[in-house]
CSV table of N, CA and C in Angstrom, one decimal:
chain,number,residue,atom,x,y,z
C,639,MET,N,-67.4,10.4,50.2
C,639,MET,CA,-67.4,10.0,51.8
C,639,MET,C,-66.2,10.3,52.5
C,640,THR,N,-66.2,10.6,54.1
C,640,THR,CA,-65.1,11.1,54.7
C,640,THR,C,-64.8,9.8,55.2
C,641,ALA,N,-63.5,9.6,56.0
C,641,ALA,CA,-63.6,8.2,56.6
C,641,ALA,C,-64.2,8.5,58.1
C,642,THR,N,-64.8,9.5,58.7
C,642,THR,CA,-65.6,9.7,59.8
C,642,THR,C,-66.9,9.2,59.4
C,643,LEU,N,-67.3,9.6,58.6
C,643,LEU,CA,-68.5,8.9,58.0
C,643,LEU,C,-68.8,7.7,57.8
C,644,GLU,N,-67.8,7.5,57.3
C,644,GLU,CA,-67.8,6.1,56.6
C,644,GLU,C,-68.0,4.8,58.2
C,645,LEU,N,-66.9,5.7,59.3
C,645,LEU,CA,-67.1,5.0,60.2
C,645,LEU,C,-67.8,5.0,61.4
C,646,GLN,N,-68.8,6.1,61.1
C,646,GLN,CA,-69.8,6.5,61.9
C,646,GLN,C,-71.0,5.6,61.6
C,647,GLN,N,-71.3,5.2,59.7
C,647,GLN,CA,-71.8,4.3,59.4
C,647,GLN,C,-71.9,2.5,59.6
C,648,LEU,N,-70.1,2.8,60.1
C,648,LEU,CA,-70.3,1.0,60.2
C,648,LEU,C,-70.6,0.8,61.9
C,649,SER,N,-70.3,2.3,62.2
C,649,SER,CA,-70.7,1.8,63.9
C,649,SER,C,-72.3,1.8,64.1
C,650,ASP,N,-73.0,2.3,63.5
C,650,ASP,CA,-74.5,2.8,63.4
C,650,ASP,C,-74.8,0.9,62.7
C,651,ARG,N,-74.4,0.8,61.9
C,651,ARG,CA,-75.1,-0.6,61.5
C,651,ARG,C,-75.0,-1.8,62.7
C,652,ALA,N,-73.4,-1.9,62.9
C,652,ALA,CA,-73.6,-3.0,64.1
C,652,ALA,C,-74.2,-2.6,65.5
C,653,GLU,N,-74.4,-1.4,65.8
C,653,GLU,CA,-75.4,-1.0,66.7
C,653,GLU,C,-76.9,-1.8,66.7
C,654,ILE,N,-77.3,-1.4,65.3
C,654,ILE,CA,-78.8,-1.7,64.4
C,654,ILE,C,-79.0,-3.2,64.6
C,655,THR,N,-77.4,-4.1,64.6
C,655,THR,CA,-77.2,-5.4,64.3
C,655,THR,C,-77.6,-6.2,65.8
C,656,ASP,N,-76.8,-5.5,66.5
C,656,ASP,CA,-76.8,-6.1,67.7
C,656,ASP,C,-78.8,-5.8,68.5
C,657,LEU,N,-79.0,-4.6,68.4
C,657,LEU,CA,-80.1,-4.2,68.5
C,657,LEU,C,-81.4,-5.5,68.2
C,658,VAL,N,-81.1,-5.8,67.4
C,658,VAL,CA,-82.0,-6.7,66.4
C,658,VAL,C,-82.0,-8.2,67.0
C,659,ALA,N,-80.5,-8.7,67.4
C,659,ALA,CA,-80.3,-9.9,67.7
C,659,ALA,C,-80.6,-9.9,69.7
C,660,ARG,N,-81.0,-8.7,70.1
C,660,ARG,CA,-81.2,-8.4,71.4
C,660,ARG,C,-82.5,-8.4,71.6
C,661,LEU,N,-83.7,-7.5,70.4
C,661,LEU,CA,-85.1,-8.1,70.3
C,661,LEU,C,-85.7,-9.7,70.4
C,662,GLY,N,-84.4,-10.5,69.4
C,662,GLY,CA,-84.7,-12.3,69.5
C,662,GLY,C,-84.3,-12.9,70.7
C,663,ALA,N,-83.5,-12.5,71.2
C,663,ALA,CA,-83.1,-12.7,72.8
C,663,ALA,C,-84.5,-12.3,74.0
C,664,CYS,N,-84.7,-11.2,73.8
C,664,CYS,CA,-85.6,-10.7,74.2
C,664,CYS,C,-87.0,-11.8,74.5
C,665,LEU,N,-87.7,-12.0,73.5
C,665,LEU,CA,-88.4,-12.9,72.8
C,665,LEU,C,-88.2,-14.5,73.0
C,666,ASP,N,-87.1,-14.6,72.8
C,666,ASP,CA,-86.8,-16.2,72.9
C,666,ASP,C,-86.8,-16.5,74.5
C,667,GLU,N,-86.4,-15.4,75.3
C,667,GLU,CA,-86.2,-15.9,76.8
C,667,GLU,C,-86.6,-15.2,77.8
C,668,SER,N,-88.1,-15.0,77.4
C,668,SER,CA,-89.3,-14.0,78.0
C,668,SER,C,-88.3,-13.2,78.7
C,669,GLY,N,-87.4,-12.1,77.8
C,669,GLY,CA,-87.1,-11.0,78.8
C,669,GLY,C,-87.6,-9.9,78.8
C,670,PHE,N,-89.0,-10.1,78.8
C,670,PHE,CA,-89.9,-8.8,78.7
C,670,PHE,C,-89.4,-7.3,79.2
C,671,ASP,N,-89.0,-7.5,80.7
C,671,ASP,CA,-88.9,-6.8,81.4
C,671,ASP,C,-87.7,-5.5,80.7
C,672,GLY,N,-86.5,-6.5,80.0
C,672,GLY,CA,-85.9,-5.3,79.6
C,672,GLY,C,-86.2,-5.2,78.1
C,673,MET,N,-87.2,-5.9,77.9
C,673,MET,CA,-87.6,-5.3,75.7
C,673,MET,C,-87.7,-3.8,75.6
C,674,GLY,N,-88.5,-3.0,76.9
C,674,GLY,CA,-88.7,-1.6,76.8
C,674,GLY,C,-87.4,-1.0,76.5
C,675,ASP,N,-86.6,-1.6,77.0
C,675,ASP,CA,-85.1,-0.9,76.6
C,675,ASP,C,-84.6,-0.5,75.2
C,676,LEU,N,-85.6,-1.4,74.4
C,676,LEU,CA,-85.2,-1.3,73.0
C,676,LEU,C,-85.6,-0.6,71.9
C,677,LEU,N,-87.0,0.0,72.4
C,677,LEU,CA,-88.0,0.7,72.2
C,677,LEU,C,-88.0,2.1,72.1
C,678,THR,N,-88.4,3.1,71.1
C,678,THR,CA,-88.5,4.1,72.0
C,678,THR,C,-89.9,4.6,72.2
C,679,GLY,N,-90.1,5.3,72.9
C,679,GLY,CA,-91.4,5.9,73.5
C,679,GLY,C,-92.8,5.4,72.8
C,680,ASP,N,-92.7,6.1,71.7
C,680,ASP,CA,-93.7,6.0,70.7
C,680,ASP,C,-93.9,4.8,69.5
C,681,VAL,N,-93.2,3.7,69.9
C,681,VAL,CA,-93.3,2.7,68.9
C,681,VAL,C,-94.3,2.1,68.6
C,682,THR,N,-94.5,1.3,67.7
C,682,THR,CA,-95.4,0.7,67.1
C,682,THR,C,-95.4,-0.6,66.4
C,683,VAL,N,-96.1,-1.5,66.5
C,683,VAL,CA,-95.9,-2.9,66.0
C,683,VAL,C,-97.4,-3.3,65.4
C,684,ARG,N,-96.7,-4.0,64.5
C,684,ARG,CA,-97.6,-4.9,63.5
C,684,ARG,C,-97.6,-5.8,63.6
C,685,THR,N,-97.8,-7.4,63.8
C,685,THR,CA,-97.7,-8.6,63.7
C,685,THR,C,-98.7,-9.5,63.4
C,686,PRO,N,-99.0,-10.8,63.6
C,686,PRO,CA,-100.1,-11.8,63.3
C,686,PRO,C,-100.8,-11.3,64.8
C,687,GLY,N,-99.7,-11.4,65.4
C,687,GLY,CA,-100.3,-11.3,66.8
C,687,GLY,C,-101.1,-10.0,67.4
C,688,GLY,N,-101.3,-9.4,66.3
C,688,GLY,CA,-102.1,-7.8,66.7
C,688,GLY,C,-101.1,-6.5,66.4
C,689,GLN,N,-101.9,-5.2,66.6
C,689,GLN,CA,-101.2,-4.0,66.7
C,689,GLN,C,-101.1,-3.4,68.2
C,690,ALA,N,-100.0,-2.7,68.1
C,690,ALA,CA,-100.2,-1.9,69.3
C,690,ALA,C,-99.2,-0.9,69.5
C,691,ALA,N,-99.4,0.3,70.1
C,691,ALA,CA,-99.1,1.6,70.1
C,691,ALA,C,-98.0,1.8,71.9
C,692,GLY,N,-97.0,2.2,71.5
C,692,GLY,CA,-96.5,2.6,72.5
C,692,GLY,C,-95.7,1.4,73.3
C,693,ARG,N,-94.7,2.0,73.9
C,693,ARG,CA,-93.6,1.0,74.9
C,693,ARG,C,-94.3,-0.4,75.5
C,694,ASP,N,-95.1,0.4,76.7
C,694,ASP,CA,-96.1,-0.4,77.6
C,694,ASP,C,-96.9,-1.4,76.7
C,695,ASP,N,-97.1,-1.1,75.9
C,695,ASP,CA,-98.4,-1.7,74.9
C,695,ASP,C,-97.7,-2.8,74.2
C,696,VAL,N,-96.5,-2.7,73.9
C,696,VAL,CA,-95.7,-3.3,72.5
C,696,VAL,C,-95.2,-4.5,73.8
C,697,VAL,N,-94.8,-4.3,74.6
C,697,VAL,CA,-94.0,-5.4,75.7
C,697,VAL,C,-95.3,-6.1,75.7
C,698,ALA,N,-96.4,-5.3,76.4
C,698,ALA,CA,-97.7,-6.4,77.0
C,698,ALA,C,-97.8,-7.4,75.7
C,699,GLN,N,-98.1,-7.0,74.6
C,699,GLN,CA,-98.0,-7.8,73.5
C,699,GLN,C,-97.3,-8.9,73.3
C,700,ALA,N,-96.2,-8.4,73.4
C,700,ALA,CA,-95.3,-9.8,73.4
C,700,ALA,C,-94.9,-10.7,74.2
C,701,ARG,N,-95.6,-10.3,75.4
C,701,ARG,CA,-95.6,-11.2,76.7
C,701,ARG,C,-96.6,-12.3,76.3
C,702,ARG,N,-97.8,-11.7,75.5
C,702,ARG,CA,-99.2,-12.1,75.2
C,702,ARG,C,-99.0,-13.2,74.7
C,703,THR,N,-98.0,-13.1,73.4
C,703,THR,CA,-98.1,-14.0,72.1
C,703,THR,C,-96.7,-14.9,72.4
C,704,HIS,N,-96.0,-14.7,73.5
C,704,HIS,CA,-94.9,-15.4,73.7
C,704,HIS,C,-95.4,-16.3,75.0
C,705,PRO,N,-96.2,-16.8,75.4
C,705,PRO,CA,-96.5,-17.3,76.7
C,705,PRO,C,-95.1,-18.0,77.4
C,706,ALA,N,-95.3,-18.0,78.6
C,706,ALA,CA,-93.9,-18.7,79.2
C,706,ALA,C,-94.0,-20.2,79.2
C,707,ASP,N,-95.4,-20.9,79.1
C,707,ASP,CA,-95.5,-22.2,78.9
C,707,ASP,C,-94.9,-22.8,77.5
C,708,GLN,N,-94.9,-22.1,76.6
C,708,GLN,CA,-94.1,-22.0,75.0
C,708,GLN,C,-92.6,-21.7,75.3
C,709,ARG,N,-91.9,-22.7,74.3
C,709,ARG,CA,-90.6,-22.0,74.2
C,709,ARG,C,-89.9,-22.0,72.6
C,710,PHE,N,-89.3,-20.7,72.4
C,710,PHE,CA,-89.2,-19.9,71.2
C,710,PHE,C,-87.8,-20.1,70.9
C,711,GLN,N,-87.6,-20.0,69.4
C,711,GLN,CA,-86.4,-19.6,68.6
C,711,GLN,C,-86.4,-19.0,67.6
C,712,HIS,N,-86.2,-17.5,67.4
C,712,HIS,CA,-86.4,-16.7,66.8
C,712,HIS,C,-85.0,-17.0,66.1
C,713,VAL,N,-85.3,-17.0,64.6
C,713,VAL,CA,-83.4,-17.0,63.8
C,713,VAL,C,-84.2,-15.9,62.8
C,714,ILE,N,-82.7,-14.9,63.0
C,714,ILE,CA,-82.8,-13.7,62.0
C,714,ILE,C,-81.9,-13.5,61.5
C,715,THR,N,-82.7,-13.7,60.0
C,715,THR,CA,-81.2,-13.5,58.9
C,715,THR,C,-81.0,-12.3,58.6
C,716,ASN,N,-80.2,-12.3,57.5
C,716,ASN,CA,-80.2,-11.5,56.1
C,716,ASN,C,-80.3,-10.1,56.6
C,717,LEU,N,-79.8,-9.4,57.6
C,717,LEU,CA,-80.3,-8.2,58.0
C,717,LEU,C,-79.9,-7.2,56.8
C,718,LEU,N,-80.7,-6.1,56.4
C,718,LEU,CA,-80.3,-5.2,55.4
C,718,LEU,C,-80.6,-3.9,56.0
C,719,VAL,N,-79.6,-2.7,56.5
C,719,VAL,CA,-80.0,-1.7,57.1
C,719,VAL,C,-79.8,-0.5,56.5
C,720,ASP,N,-80.4,0.3,56.1
C,720,ASP,CA,-80.7,1.8,55.3
C,720,ASP,C,-80.7,2.8,56.3
C,721,LEU,N,-79.6,3.0,56.4
C,721,LEU,CA,-79.3,4.4,56.9
C,721,LEU,C,-79.7,5.9,56.4
C,722,ASP,N,-80.4,7.0,57.0
C,722,ASP,CA,-80.8,8.1,56.6
C,722,ASP,C,-80.2,9.5,57.8
C,723,GLY,N,-79.4,9.6,58.6
C,723,GLY,CA,-79.4,10.5,59.2
C,723,GLY,C,-79.1,9.9,60.4
C,724,ASP,N,-80.5,10.2,61.3
C,724,ASP,CA,-80.9,9.7,62.7
C,724,ASP,C,-82.0,8.6,63.0
C,725,ARG,N,-82.7,8.5,61.3
C,725,ARG,CA,-83.7,7.6,61.0
C,725,ARG,C,-82.8,6.1,60.3
C,726,ALA,N,-83.3,5.3,60.5
C,726,ALA,CA,-82.8,4.0,59.2
C,726,ALA,C,-84.2,3.0,59.5
C,727,THR,N,-83.8,2.6,58.3
C,727,THR,CA,-84.9,0.9,58.0
C,727,THR,C,-84.2,0.2,58.0
C,728,ALA,N,-84.6,-1.2,58.0
C,728,ALA,CA,-84.4,-2.5,58.2
C,728,ALA,C,-85.0,-3.7,57.9
C,729,ARG,N,-84.6,-4.5,57.2
C,729,ARG,CA,-85.2,-5.7,56.5
C,729,ARG,C,-84.3,-6.9,56.9
C,730,ALA,N,-85.1,-7.8,57.8
C,730,ALA,CA,-84.8,-9.2,58.0
C,730,ALA,C,-85.7,-10.5,57.6
C,731,ASN,N,-84.8,-11.9,57.5
C,731,ASN,CA,-85.8,-12.8,57.4
C,731,ASN,C,-86.0,-13.5,59.0
C,732,LEU,N,-87.0,-13.8,58.9
C,732,LEU,CA,-87.7,-14.5,60.5
C,732,LEU,C,-87.8,-15.8,60.2
C,733,ALA,N,-87.4,-16.9,61.2
C,733,ALA,CA,-88.0,-18.2,61.5
C,733,ALA,C,-88.0,-18.1,62.8
C,734,VAL,N,-89.5,-18.6,63.3
C,734,VAL,CA,-89.4,-18.6,64.2
C,734,VAL,C,-90.1,-20.4,64.7
C,735,HIS,N,-89.5,-20.8,65.8
C,735,HIS,CA,-90.0,-22.4,66.0
C,735,HIS,C,-90.4,-22.8,67.5
C,736,VAL,N,-91.2,-22.9,67.4
C,736,VAL,CA,-92.3,-23.0,68.9
C,736,VAL,C,-92.2,-24.2,69.2
C,737,THR,N,-92.0,-24.6,70.7
C,737,THR,CA,-91.8,-26.3,71.0
C,737,THR,C,-93.0,-25.8,72.7
C,738,VAL,N,-93.8,-26.5,72.4
C,738,VAL,CA,-94.3,-27.2,73.8
C,738,VAL,C,-93.9,-28.1,74.7
C,739,PRO,N,-93.3,-27.6,76.1
C,739,PRO,CA,-93.0,-28.8,76.8
C,739,PRO,C,-94.4,-29.9,77.3
C,740,GLY,N,-93.7,-30.8,77.3
C,740,GLY,CA,-94.7,-32.0,76.9
C,740,GLY,C,-95.1,-32.6,76.0
C,741,ASP,N,-94.0,-32.3,74.9
C,741,ASP,CA,-94.6,-32.6,73.1
C,741,ASP,C,-94.0,-34.1,73.0
C,742,GLY,N,-92.9,-33.9,74.1
C,742,GLY,CA,-92.0,-34.8,73.3
C,742,GLY,C,-91.1,-35.6,74.7
C,743,PRO,N,-89.9,-36.4,74.3
C,743,PRO,CA,-89.8,-37.0,75.8
C,743,PRO,C,-89.4,-36.2,77.0
C,744,ALA,N,-89.4,-36.5,77.9
C,744,ALA,CA,-89.2,-35.5,79.2
C,744,ALA,C,-87.9,-36.1,80.1
C,745,ALA,N,-87.3,-37.6,79.2
C,745,ALA,CA,-86.0,-38.0,80.4
C,745,ALA,C,-85.2,-37.4,80.3
C,746,GLU,N,-84.1,-36.9,81.6
C,746,GLU,CA,-83.2,-36.5,81.4
C,746,GLU,C,-82.1,-37.0,80.4
C,747,GLY,N,-81.8,-36.0,79.6
C,747,GLY,CA,-80.7,-36.4,78.8
C,747,GLY,C,-81.3,-37.0,77.3
C,748,ALA,N,-82.9,-36.9,76.8
C,748,ALA,CA,-83.5,-36.8,75.9
C,748,ALA,C,-83.3,-36.0,75.0
C,749,PRO,N,-83.6,-35.9,73.8
C,749,PRO,CA,-83.7,-35.0,72.9
C,749,PRO,C,-85.0,-33.6,73.3
C,750,ALA,N,-84.9,-32.8,72.9
C,750,ALA,CA,-85.7,-31.9,72.5
C,750,ALA,C,-86.8,-32.0,71.9
C,751,PRO,N,-87.9,-31.9,72.5
C,751,PRO,CA,-89.1,-32.5,71.5
C,751,PRO,C,-88.7,-31.3,69.9
C,752,ALA,N,-89.5,-31.8,68.6
C,752,ALA,CA,-89.3,-31.4,67.4
C,752,ALA,C,-89.9,-30.0,67.5
C,753,PRO,N,-89.7,-29.0,66.9
C,753,PRO,CA,-91.0,-27.8,67.2
C,753,PRO,C,-92.3,-28.1,66.5
C,754,ARG,N,-93.1,-27.9,67.3
C,754,ARG,CA,-94.7,-27.9,67.0
C,754,ARG,C,-95.0,-27.5,65.7
C,755,ALA,N,-94.4,-26.1,65.8
C,755,ALA,CA,-94.8,-25.2,64.5
C,755,ALA,C,-93.5,-24.4,64.4
C,756,SER,N,-93.2,-24.1,62.9
C,756,SER,CA,-91.9,-23.2,62.5
C,756,SER,C,-92.9,-22.0,61.3
C,757,ILE,N,-92.5,-20.8,61.5
C,757,ILE,CA,-92.9,-19.8,60.8
C,757,ILE,C,-91.8,-18.8,59.7
C,758,GLY,N,-91.9,-18.5,59.1
C,758,GLY,CA,-91.4,-18.0,57.7
C,758,GLY,C,-92.1,-16.4,57.8
C,759,GLU,N,-91.1,-15.5,58.2
C,759,GLU,CA,-91.9,-13.9,58.2
C,759,GLU,C,-90.7,-13.1,57.8
C,760,VAL,N,-90.8,-12.1,57.1
C,760,VAL,CA,-90.4,-11.1,56.9
C,760,VAL,C,-90.6,-10.0,57.9
C,761,TYR,N,-89.2,-9.5,58.7
C,761,TYR,CA,-89.2,-8.4,59.8
C,761,TYR,C,-89.0,-7.0,59.1
C,762,ARG,N,-89.4,-6.0,58.9
C,762,ARG,CA,-89.3,-4.8,58.5
C,762,ARG,C,-89.6,-3.9,59.9
C,763,PHE,N,-88.0,-3.0,59.8
C,763,PHE,CA,-87.8,-2.2,61.5
C,763,PHE,C,-87.9,-0.7,60.9
C,764,GLY,N,-88.5,0.1,61.5
C,764,GLY,CA,-88.2,1.6,61.8
C,764,GLY,C,-87.2,1.7,63.1
C,765,LEU,N,-86.5,2.6,62.2
C,765,LEU,CA,-85.3,2.5,63.5
C,765,LEU,C,-85.1,4.2,64.1
C,766,ALA,N,-84.8,5.1,65.4
C,766,ALA,CA,-84.6,5.9,65.5
C,766,ALA,C,-83.0,5.9,66.1
C,767,ARG,N,-82.4,6.7,65.9
C,767,ARG,CA,-81.2,7.2,67.0
C,767,ARG,C,-81.7,8.1,68.3
C,768,THR,N,-81.6,8.0,69.3
C,768,THR,CA,-81.8,8.4,70.8
C,768,THR,C,-80.8,8.8,71.4
C,769,GLY,N,-80.7,9.4,72.8
C,769,GLY,CA,-79.8,9.8,73.4
C,769,GLY,C,-79.1,8.5,74.0
C,770,ALA,N,-80.0,7.4,74.4
C,770,ALA,CA,-79.6,6.2,74.5
C,770,ALA,C,-78.9,5.6,73.4
C,771,GLY,N,-79.0,5.4,72.1
C,771,GLY,CA,-78.4,4.8,71.2
C,771,GLY,C,-79.8,4.6,70.1
C,772,TRP,N,-79.6,3.6,69.1
C,772,TRP,CA,-80.7,3.3,68.3
C,772,TRP,C,-82.1,2.6,69.3
C,773,ARG,N,-82.9,2.7,68.5
C,773,ARG,CA,-83.7,2.2,69.1
C,773,ARG,C,-85.3,1.7,68.4
C,774,PHE,N,-86.1,1.0,68.3
C,774,PHE,CA,-87.0,0.6,67.2
C,774,PHE,C,-88.1,1.4,67.4
C,775,ALA,N,-88.5,2.5,66.7
C,775,ALA,CA,-89.8,3.0,66.4
C,775,ALA,C,-90.8,2.4,65.5
C,776,SER,N,-90.8,1.3,64.6
C,776,SER,CA,-91.6,0.5,64.4
C,776,SER,C,-91.0,-1.0,64.2
C,777,ILE,N,-91.9,-1.9,64.4
C,777,ILE,CA,-91.9,-3.3,64.4
C,777,ILE,C,-92.9,-3.8,63.1
C,778,GLU,N,-93.1,-4.6,62.0
C,778,GLU,CA,-93.9,-5.3,61.8
C,778,GLU,C,-93.4,-6.7,61.3
C,779,THR,N,-94.2,-7.6,61.1
C,779,THR,CA,-93.8,-8.7,60.5
C,779,THR,C,-95.0,-8.9,59.4
C,780,GLU,N,-94.3,-9.8,58.1
C,780,GLU,CA,-95.0,-10.4,57.0
C,780,GLU,C,-94.9,-11.7,57.2
C,781,PRO,N,-95.9,-12.4,57.5
C,781,PRO,CA,-95.8,-14.3,57.5
C,781,PRO,C,-95.8,-14.5,55.7
C,782,LEU,N,-95.1,-15.5,55.5
C,782,LEU,CA,-94.7,-16.2,54.6
C,782,LEU,C,-95.1,-17.3,54.1
C,783,TRP,N,-94.8,-18.3,55.6
C,783,TRP,CA,-95.3,-19.6,55.8
C,783,TRP,C,-95.3,-20.5,56.9
C,784,LEU,N,-96.0,-21.0,57.1
C,784,LEU,CA,-96.3,-21.9,58.5
C,784,LEU,C,-96.1,-23.2,58.3
C,785,SER,N,-95.5,-24.3,58.7
C,785,SER,CA,-95.7,-25.7,59.2
C,785,SER,C,-95.8,-26.2,60.2
C,786,GLY,N,-96.7,-27.2,60.2
C,786,GLY,CA,-96.9,-27.5,61.9
C,786,GLY,C,-98.5,-26.5,62.4
C,787,THR,N,-98.6,-26.9,63.6
C,787,THR,CA,-99.8,-26.2,64.2
C,787,THR,C,-99.4,-25.6,65.1
C,788,LEU,N,-99.8,-23.7,65.1
C,788,LEU,CA,-99.2,-22.8,66.2
C,788,LEU,C,-100.3,-23.6,67.8
C,789,PRO,N,-99.6,-23.5,68.5
C,789,PRO,CA,-100.5,-23.5,70.2
C,789,PRO,C,-101.2,-22.2,70.0
C,790,PRO,N,-102.5,-22.4,70.5
C,790,PRO,CA,-103.3,-21.3,70.9
C,790,PRO,C,-102.5,-19.9,72.0
C,791,THR,N,-102.9,-18.9,71.3
C,791,THR,CA,-102.2,-17.4,72.1
C,791,THR,C,-103.2,-16.9,73.0
C,792,PRO,N,-103.0,-16.8,73.8
C,792,PRO,CA,-104.2,-15.9,74.5
C,792,PRO,C,-104.4,-14.5,74.1
C,793,ARG,N,-105.9,-14.7,74.6
C,793,ARG,CA,-106.3,-13.4,73.8
C,793,ARG,C,-106.1,-12.0,75.1
C,794,PRO,N,-106.3,-11.0,74.5
C,794,PRO,CA,-105.5,-10.0,75.0
C,794,PRO,C,-106.9,-9.7,75.9
C,795,ARG,N,-106.9,-9.0,77.2
C,795,ARG,CA,-107.4,-8.6,78.7
C,795,ARG,C,-108.1,-7.2,78.1
């Protein structure tokens, strides 16, 4: 392997790692307006919240399954990236913690409420290099465990 190829692979891995972190931040902070920039136009998603195809439908599903009246923390770890030219696959562990305002102390300075639910999943990503950089071509989650009770998720309209 040449030094140039090794440097390109390191750069690709770093960009993909940042892309995965940005996805978590979008979901945590209701950054759905910027989420489309992380996706290819023909992206597909399969999660417990449903299936969607195409950038607009995927963003709509994320907005629906992450309502503004709930708080989320996506903890994404152990990212493994397999590069294959302009395509890549990746796997990561995911823990999602969900709280609902009003579940706990509301006094100023009081600790935040404990999560109402915590979910353990595995993320599987398909990625494509585009003119704008690496983007998600597919996202799938595989639920492994649940602790607590999930708040109801609004149904698609």
